[in-house]
Coordinates of C-alpha atoms and ligand atoms in Angstrom, one line a residue:
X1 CA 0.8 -39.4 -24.5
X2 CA 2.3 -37.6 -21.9
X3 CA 2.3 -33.1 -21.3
X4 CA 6.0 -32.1 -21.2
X5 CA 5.5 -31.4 -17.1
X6 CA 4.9 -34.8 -16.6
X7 CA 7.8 -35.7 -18.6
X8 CA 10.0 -33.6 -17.3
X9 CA 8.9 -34.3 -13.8
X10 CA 12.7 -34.9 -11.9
X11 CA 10.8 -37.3 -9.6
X12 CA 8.3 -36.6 -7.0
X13 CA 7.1 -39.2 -5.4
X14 CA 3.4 -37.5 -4.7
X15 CA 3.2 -36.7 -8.2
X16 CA 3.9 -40.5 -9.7
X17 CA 0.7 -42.3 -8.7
X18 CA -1.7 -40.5 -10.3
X19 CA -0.3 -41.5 -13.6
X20 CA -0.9 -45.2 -14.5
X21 CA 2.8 -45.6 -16.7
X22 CA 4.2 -45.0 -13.6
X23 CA 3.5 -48.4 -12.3
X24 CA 6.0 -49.2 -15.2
X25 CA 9.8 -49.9 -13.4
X26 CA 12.0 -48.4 -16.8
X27 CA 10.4 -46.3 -19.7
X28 CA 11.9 -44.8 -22.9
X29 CA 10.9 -41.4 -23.5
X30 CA 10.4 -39.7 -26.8
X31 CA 10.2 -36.3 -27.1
X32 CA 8.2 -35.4 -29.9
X33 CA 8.6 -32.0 -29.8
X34 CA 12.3 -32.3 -29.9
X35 CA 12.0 -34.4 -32.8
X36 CA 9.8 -31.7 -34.5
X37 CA 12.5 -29.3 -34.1
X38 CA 15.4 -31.2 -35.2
X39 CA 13.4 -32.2 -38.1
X40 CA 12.4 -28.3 -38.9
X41 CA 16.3 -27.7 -38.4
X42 CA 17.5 -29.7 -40.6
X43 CA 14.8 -28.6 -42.9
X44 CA 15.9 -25.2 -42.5
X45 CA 19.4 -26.2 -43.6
X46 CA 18.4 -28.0 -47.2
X47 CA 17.3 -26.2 -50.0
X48 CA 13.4 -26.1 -50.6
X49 CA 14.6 -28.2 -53.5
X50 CA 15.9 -30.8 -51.6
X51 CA 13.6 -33.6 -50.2
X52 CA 14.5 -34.7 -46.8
X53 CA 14.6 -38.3 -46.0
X54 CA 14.2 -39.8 -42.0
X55 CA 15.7 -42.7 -41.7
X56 CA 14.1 -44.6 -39.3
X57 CA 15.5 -48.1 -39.7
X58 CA 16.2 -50.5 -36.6
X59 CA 12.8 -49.0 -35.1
X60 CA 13.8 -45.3 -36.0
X61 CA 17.2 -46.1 -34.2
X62 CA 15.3 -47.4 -31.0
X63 CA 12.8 -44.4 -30.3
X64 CA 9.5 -46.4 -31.9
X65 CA 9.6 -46.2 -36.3
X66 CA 5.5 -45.4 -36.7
X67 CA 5.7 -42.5 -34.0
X68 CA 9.0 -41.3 -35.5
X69 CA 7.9 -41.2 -39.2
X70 CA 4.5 -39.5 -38.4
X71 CA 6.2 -36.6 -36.6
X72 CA 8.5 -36.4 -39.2
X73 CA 6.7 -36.3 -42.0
X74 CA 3.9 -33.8 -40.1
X75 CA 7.5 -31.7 -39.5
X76 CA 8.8 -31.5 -43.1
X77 CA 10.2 -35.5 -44.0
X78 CA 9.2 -36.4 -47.1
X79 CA 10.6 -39.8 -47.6
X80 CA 11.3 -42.6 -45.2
X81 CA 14.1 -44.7 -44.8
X82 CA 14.2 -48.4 -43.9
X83 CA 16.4 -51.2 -43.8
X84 CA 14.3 -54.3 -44.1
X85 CA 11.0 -55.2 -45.7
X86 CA 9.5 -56.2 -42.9
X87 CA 10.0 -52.5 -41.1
X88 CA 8.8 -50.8 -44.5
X89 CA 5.6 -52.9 -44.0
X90 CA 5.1 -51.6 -40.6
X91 CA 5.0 -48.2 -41.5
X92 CA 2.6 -49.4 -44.2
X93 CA 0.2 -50.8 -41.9
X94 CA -0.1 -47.9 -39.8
X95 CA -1.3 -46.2 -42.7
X96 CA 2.0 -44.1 -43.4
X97 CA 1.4 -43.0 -47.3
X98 CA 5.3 -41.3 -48.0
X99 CA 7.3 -42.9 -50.0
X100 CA 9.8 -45.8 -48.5
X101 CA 13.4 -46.3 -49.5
X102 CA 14.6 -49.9 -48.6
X103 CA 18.3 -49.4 -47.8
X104 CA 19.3 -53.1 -47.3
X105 CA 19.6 -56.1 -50.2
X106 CA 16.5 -57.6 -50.7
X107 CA 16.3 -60.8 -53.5
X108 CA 14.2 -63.3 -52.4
X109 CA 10.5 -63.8 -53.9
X110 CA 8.7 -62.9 -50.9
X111 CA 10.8 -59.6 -50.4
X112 CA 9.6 -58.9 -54.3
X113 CA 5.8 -59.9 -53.9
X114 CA 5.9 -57.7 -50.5
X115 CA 8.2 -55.2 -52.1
X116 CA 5.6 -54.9 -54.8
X117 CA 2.3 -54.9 -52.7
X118 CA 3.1 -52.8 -49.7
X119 CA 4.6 -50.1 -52.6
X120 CA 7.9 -49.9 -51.4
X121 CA 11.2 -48.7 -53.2
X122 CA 14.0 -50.9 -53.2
X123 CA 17.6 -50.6 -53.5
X124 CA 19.6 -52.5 -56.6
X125 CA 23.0 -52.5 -55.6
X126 CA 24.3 -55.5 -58.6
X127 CA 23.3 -56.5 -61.9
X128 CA 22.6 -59.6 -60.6
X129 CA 20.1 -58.2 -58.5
X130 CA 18.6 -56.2 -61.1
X131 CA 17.8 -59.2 -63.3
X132 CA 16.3 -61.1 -60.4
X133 CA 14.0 -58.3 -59.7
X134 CA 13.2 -58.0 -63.2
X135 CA 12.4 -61.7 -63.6
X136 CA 10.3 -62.3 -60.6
X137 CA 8.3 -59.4 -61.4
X138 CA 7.7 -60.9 -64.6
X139 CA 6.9 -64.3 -63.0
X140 CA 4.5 -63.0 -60.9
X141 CA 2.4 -61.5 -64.0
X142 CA 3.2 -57.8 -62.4
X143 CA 1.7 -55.3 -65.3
X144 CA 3.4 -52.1 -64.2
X145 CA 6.7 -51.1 -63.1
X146 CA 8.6 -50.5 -59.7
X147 CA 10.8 -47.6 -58.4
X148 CA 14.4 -49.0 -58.2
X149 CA 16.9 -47.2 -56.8
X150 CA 20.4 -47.4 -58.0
X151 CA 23.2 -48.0 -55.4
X152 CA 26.6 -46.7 -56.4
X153 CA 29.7 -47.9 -53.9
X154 CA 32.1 -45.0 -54.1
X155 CA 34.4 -46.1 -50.9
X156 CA 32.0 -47.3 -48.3
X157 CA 32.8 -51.3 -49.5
X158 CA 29.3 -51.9 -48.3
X159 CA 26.4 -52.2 -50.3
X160 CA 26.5 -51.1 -54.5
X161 CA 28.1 -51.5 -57.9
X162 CA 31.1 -50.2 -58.6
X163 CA 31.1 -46.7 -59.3
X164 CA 33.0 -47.0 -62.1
X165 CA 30.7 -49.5 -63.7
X166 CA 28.0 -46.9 -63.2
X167 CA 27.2 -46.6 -66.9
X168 CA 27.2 -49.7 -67.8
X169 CA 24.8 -50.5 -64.5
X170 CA 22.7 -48.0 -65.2
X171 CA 21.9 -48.8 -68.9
X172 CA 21.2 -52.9 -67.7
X173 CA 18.3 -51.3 -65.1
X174 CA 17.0 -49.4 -67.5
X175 CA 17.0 -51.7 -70.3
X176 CA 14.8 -54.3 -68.0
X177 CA 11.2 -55.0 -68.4
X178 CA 9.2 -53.6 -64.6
X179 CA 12.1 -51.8 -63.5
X180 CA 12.1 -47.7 -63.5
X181 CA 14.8 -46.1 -62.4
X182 CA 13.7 -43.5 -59.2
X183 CA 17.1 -42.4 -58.1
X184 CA 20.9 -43.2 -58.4
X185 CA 22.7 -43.3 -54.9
X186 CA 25.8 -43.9 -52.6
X187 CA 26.7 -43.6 -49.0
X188 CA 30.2 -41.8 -47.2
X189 CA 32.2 -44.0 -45.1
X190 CA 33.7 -41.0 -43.0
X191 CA 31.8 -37.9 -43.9
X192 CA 32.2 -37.3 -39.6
X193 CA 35.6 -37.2 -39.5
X194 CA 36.9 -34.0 -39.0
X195 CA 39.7 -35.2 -42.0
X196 CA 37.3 -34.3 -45.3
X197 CA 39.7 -36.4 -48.0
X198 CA 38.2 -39.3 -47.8
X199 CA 34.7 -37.4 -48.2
X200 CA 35.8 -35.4 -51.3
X201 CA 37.2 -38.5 -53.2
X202 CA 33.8 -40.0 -53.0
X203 CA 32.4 -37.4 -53.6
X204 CA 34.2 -36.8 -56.5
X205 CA 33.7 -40.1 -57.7
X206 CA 30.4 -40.2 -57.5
X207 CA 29.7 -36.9 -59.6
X208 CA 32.4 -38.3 -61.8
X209 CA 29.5 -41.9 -62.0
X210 CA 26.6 -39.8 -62.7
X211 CA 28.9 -38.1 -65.7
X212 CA 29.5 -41.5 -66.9
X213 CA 25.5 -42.2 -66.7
X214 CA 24.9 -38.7 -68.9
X215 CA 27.4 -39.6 -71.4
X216 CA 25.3 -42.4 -72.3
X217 CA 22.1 -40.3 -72.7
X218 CA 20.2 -41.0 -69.3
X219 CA 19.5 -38.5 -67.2
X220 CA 19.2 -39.9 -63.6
X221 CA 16.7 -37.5 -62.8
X222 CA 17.4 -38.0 -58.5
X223 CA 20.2 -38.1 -56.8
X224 CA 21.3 -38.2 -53.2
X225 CA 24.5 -39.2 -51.0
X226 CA 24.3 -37.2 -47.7
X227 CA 24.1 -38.9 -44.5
X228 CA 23.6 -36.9 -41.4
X229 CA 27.3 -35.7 -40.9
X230 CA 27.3 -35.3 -44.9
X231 CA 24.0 -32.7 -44.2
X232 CA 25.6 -30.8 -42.1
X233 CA 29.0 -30.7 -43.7
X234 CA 28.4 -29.3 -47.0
X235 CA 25.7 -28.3 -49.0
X236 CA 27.3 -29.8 -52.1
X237 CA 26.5 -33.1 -51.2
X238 CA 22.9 -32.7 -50.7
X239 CA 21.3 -32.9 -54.0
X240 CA 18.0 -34.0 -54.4
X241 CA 17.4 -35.4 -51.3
X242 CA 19.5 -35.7 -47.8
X243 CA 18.9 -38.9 -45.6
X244 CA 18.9 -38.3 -42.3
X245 CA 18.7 -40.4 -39.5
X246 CA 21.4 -39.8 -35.9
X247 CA 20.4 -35.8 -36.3
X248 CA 16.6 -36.4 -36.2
X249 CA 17.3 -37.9 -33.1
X250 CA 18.8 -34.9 -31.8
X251 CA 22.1 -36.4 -31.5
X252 CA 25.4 -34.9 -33.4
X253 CA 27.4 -37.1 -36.0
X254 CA 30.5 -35.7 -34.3
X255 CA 31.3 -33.0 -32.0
X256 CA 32.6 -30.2 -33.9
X257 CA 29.4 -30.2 -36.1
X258 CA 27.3 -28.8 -32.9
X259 CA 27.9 -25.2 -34.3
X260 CA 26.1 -26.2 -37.2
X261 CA 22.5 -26.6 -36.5
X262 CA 20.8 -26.8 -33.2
X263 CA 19.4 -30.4 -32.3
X264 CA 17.9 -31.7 -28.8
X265 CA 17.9 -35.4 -27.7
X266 CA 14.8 -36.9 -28.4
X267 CA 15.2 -40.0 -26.7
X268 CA 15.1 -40.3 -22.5
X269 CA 15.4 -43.4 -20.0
X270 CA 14.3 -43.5 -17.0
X271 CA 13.5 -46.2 -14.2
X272 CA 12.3 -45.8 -10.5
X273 CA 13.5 -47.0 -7.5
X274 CA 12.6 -50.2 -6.0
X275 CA 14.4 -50.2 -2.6
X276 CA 16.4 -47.7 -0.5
X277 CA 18.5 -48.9 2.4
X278 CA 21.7 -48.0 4.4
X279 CA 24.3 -50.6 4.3
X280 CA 27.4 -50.4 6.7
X281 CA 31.4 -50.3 5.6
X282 CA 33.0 -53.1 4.2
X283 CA 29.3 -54.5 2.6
X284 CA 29.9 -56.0 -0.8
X285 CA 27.6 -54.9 -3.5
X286 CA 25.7 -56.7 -6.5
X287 CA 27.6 -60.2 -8.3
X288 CA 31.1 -60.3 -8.0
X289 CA 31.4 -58.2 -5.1
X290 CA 32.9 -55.2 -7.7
X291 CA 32.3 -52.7 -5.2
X292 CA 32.9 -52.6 -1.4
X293 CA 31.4 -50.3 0.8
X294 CA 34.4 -47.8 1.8
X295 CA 32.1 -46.4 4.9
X296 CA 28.6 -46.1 5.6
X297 CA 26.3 -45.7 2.6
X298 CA 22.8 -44.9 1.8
X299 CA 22.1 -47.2 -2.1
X300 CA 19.1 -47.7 -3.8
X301 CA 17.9 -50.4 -6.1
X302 CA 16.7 -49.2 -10.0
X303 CA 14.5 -51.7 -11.6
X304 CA 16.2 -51.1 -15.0
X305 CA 19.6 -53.3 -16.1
X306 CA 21.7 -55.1 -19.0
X307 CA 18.4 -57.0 -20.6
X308 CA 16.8 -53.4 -20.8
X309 CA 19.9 -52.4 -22.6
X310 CA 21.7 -50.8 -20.2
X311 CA 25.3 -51.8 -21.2
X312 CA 26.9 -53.7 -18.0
X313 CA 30.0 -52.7 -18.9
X314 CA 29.1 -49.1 -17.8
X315 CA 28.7 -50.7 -13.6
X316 CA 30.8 -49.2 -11.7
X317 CA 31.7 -46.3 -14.1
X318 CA 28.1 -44.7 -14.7
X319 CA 26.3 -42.0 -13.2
X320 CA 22.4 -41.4 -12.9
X321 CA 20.5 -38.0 -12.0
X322 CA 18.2 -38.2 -9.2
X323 CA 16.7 -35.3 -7.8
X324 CA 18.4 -32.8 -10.2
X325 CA 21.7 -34.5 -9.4
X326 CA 24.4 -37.2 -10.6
X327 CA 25.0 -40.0 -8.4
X328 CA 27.5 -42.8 -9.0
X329 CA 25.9 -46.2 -10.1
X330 CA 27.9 -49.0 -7.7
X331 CA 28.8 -52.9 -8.4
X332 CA 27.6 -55.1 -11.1
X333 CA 25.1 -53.9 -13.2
X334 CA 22.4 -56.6 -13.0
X335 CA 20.2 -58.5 -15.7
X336 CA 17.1 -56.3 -14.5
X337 CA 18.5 -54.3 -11.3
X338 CA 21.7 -51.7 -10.6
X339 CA 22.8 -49.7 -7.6
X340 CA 23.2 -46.6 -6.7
X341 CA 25.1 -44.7 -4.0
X342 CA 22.4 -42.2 -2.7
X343 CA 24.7 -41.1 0.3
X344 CA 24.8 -37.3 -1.1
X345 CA 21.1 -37.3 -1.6
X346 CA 19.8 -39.6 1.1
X347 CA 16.2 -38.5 1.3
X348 CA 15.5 -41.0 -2.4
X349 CA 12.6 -42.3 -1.8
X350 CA 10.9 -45.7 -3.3
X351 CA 9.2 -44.8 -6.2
X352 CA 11.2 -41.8 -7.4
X353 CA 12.5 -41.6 -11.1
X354 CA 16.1 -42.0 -12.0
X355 CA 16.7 -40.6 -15.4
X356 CA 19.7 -43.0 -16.5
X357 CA 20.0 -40.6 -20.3
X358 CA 18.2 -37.1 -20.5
X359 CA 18.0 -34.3 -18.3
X360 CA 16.7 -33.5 -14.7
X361 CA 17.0 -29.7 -13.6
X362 CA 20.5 -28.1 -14.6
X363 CA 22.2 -32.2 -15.3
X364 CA 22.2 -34.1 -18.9
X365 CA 23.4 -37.4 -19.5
X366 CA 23.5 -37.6 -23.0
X367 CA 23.6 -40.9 -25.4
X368 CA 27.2 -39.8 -26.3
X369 CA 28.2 -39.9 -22.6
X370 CA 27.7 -43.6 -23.1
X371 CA 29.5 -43.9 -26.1
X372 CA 32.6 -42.1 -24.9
X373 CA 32.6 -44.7 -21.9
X374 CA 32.6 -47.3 -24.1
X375 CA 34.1 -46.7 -26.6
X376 CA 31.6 -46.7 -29.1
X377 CA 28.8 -44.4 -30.7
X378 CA 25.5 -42.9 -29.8
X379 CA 23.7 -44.5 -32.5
X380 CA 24.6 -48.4 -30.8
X381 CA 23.8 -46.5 -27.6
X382 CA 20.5 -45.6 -28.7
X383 CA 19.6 -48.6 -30.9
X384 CA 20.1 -51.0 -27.7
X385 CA 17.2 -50.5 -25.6
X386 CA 15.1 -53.4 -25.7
X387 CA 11.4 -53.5 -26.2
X388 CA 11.0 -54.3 -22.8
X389 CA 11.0 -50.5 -22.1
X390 CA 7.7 -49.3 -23.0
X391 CA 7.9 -46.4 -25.6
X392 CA 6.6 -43.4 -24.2
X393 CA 5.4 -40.3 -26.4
X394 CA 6.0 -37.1 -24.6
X395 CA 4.6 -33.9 -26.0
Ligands
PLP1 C1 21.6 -45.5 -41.8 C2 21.8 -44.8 -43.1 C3 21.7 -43.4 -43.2 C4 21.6 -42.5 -42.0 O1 22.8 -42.3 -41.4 P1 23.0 -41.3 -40.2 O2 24.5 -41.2 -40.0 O3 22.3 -41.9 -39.0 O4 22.4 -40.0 -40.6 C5 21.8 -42.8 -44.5 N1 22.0 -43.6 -45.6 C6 22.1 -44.9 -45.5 C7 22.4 -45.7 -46.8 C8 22.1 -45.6 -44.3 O5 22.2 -46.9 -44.2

């Protein structure tokens, strides 16, 4: 683990050596004090009656899942999220106790036995899949029952039953042998849009579901629909628990929420430089010649590129700070390599840090930079750096 001041360093080259990651070309950083405070943010926000889930699915969204969940749950997470059995079971074997939601399908046997043994919760989101569960369980001689929890689709046309089959649903999970019923749940398809209609109708649907449910004498005693965006949107949507995953990382489902609640970037890259060198006008730079000298310039090589999951169709449009400053990126962005045009700051030495996302000095280059260049969103941004980059806890 690294102190903050060696994390924050913008790049000396005296200070470097002494640290042995440094002989790495491209890191990740994760800030795990920044992830402490979003967490006790968003903590802040809920209810002490409502539990807060981190979702920390896809490798808690490309920071590292074991690190993520322990600071979370240390900072006031009280359930995990996960979208595969095999990433509940890594949490598992780093000895993480809190209880896991599986947010993906799961039906085979193997999912089940592992399901079963590691103790993790998964999601029934058909009938069909109920019975399965129900059966295999029963196969396997299983004595006790698991935690199921009930997915409801109320206008995502992703995962779930039906919402208006919700009683009916309901009654079939309950009614079968090794199957308890832990919580009843859907998911918003644009609780970030600034337009709430959609958001209400599900909404409304689902309180209208878990009506249904009562009406038939069961009391779903846990219930929970809130995403990030949902969180900070409205309280009424939080229920029993919130499930939280973008915010945790310090990002913002959408730009007008920022008022709401204030979260810093957990997540860094940086990558040093290999080579500087001064190349004359008219010099073609990196495949494809994208990029022509227009006069004189100073560039240096980064050893970071596209297989580190720096997206090549940022070349030629990105920036990078470098000694407290942005400097252009120039030409094809290479499989392990890109350019820069140093000419403004042409002291760069080999060896010095380029932070390619975070913050050197006054300048940030956030994940949602990115996203607006591409036309995406921060959460692909984030989930597409490759192991390649060593994961690097900063306190
Ligand atoms: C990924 C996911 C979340 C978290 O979404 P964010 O927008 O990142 O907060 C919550 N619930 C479900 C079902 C998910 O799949």
């Amino acid at each position: 683990m690294l102190s903050r001041e060696q994390g924050n360093d913008v790049g000396s080259h005296q200070n470097c050596d002494t640290y042995a990651w440094f002989s790495q070309r491209a890191w990740v950083e994760i800030d795990l004090e920044a992830l402490s405070h979003n967490v006790q943010q968003l903590r802040q926000l809920i209810s002490e009656h409502t539990d807060l889930m981190a979702v920390v699915k896809a490798d808690a969204y490309g920071h590292g899942a074991v690190t993520v969940a322990q600071t979370a749950l240390k900072s006031g997470a009280n359930w995990l999220g996960v979208a595969t059995v095999p990433e509940g079971i890594e949490l598992r074997e780093a000895g993480i106790n809190a209880p896991i939601l599986i947010l993906g399908a799961t039906h085979t046997l193997e999912q089940i036995h592992a399901i079963a043994h590691w103790k993790l919760q998964p999601t029934i989101c058909s009938p069909k899949q109920a019975l399965v569960f129900s059966e295999t369980l029963g196969s396997i001689d299983y004595s006790s029952s698991i935690p199921v929890h009930i997915k409801l689709d109320t206008g995502m046309s992703r995962l779930g039953t039906n919402c208006e089959l919700a009683g009916n649903f309901v009654q079939l999970v309950q009614s079968l042998p090794h199957l308890e019923i832990a919580s009843v749940y859907s998911h918003l398809a644009t609780a970030d849009s600034a337009d709430p209609t959609v958001m209400h109708l599900q909404h409304q649907r689902y309180e209208r579901a878990i009506a249904q449910i009562k009406e038939i004498g069961i009391e779903p005693s846990y219930l929970h629909l809130a995403n990030s965006a949902g969180t900070l949107r409205d309280q009424n949507l939080h229920y029993d628990m919130v499930r939280v995953g973008i915010a945790i990382y310090g990002l913002y489902p959408a730009t007008y929420l920022r008022e709401k609640i204030d979260l810093r970037p957990v997540l860094q890259v940086k990558a040093r430089v290999t080579q500087v060198k001064t190349i004359s006008e008219g010099t073609g730079v990196s495949y494809g010649y994208q990029f022509i000298a227009p006069r004189e310039l100073r560039i240096a090589v980064v050893g970071i590129g596209y297989a580190d999951g720096v997206p090549r169709n940022l070349s030629n449009k990105m920036q990078v700070l470098v000694r407290g400053k942005r400097v252009e990126q120039i030409g094809a962005i290479t499989m392990d390599q890109l350019i820069l045009d140093i000419t403004d700051v042409p002291h760069i030495q080999e060896g010095e840090i380029v932070t390619l996302l975070g913050q050197q000095g006054k300048e940030k280059i956030s994940a949602d930079e990115w996203a607006n260049q591409l036309n995406t969103i921060s959460w692909e941004i984030v989930c597409g750096f490759k192991h390649r980059l060593p994961r690097v806890a900063v306190m």
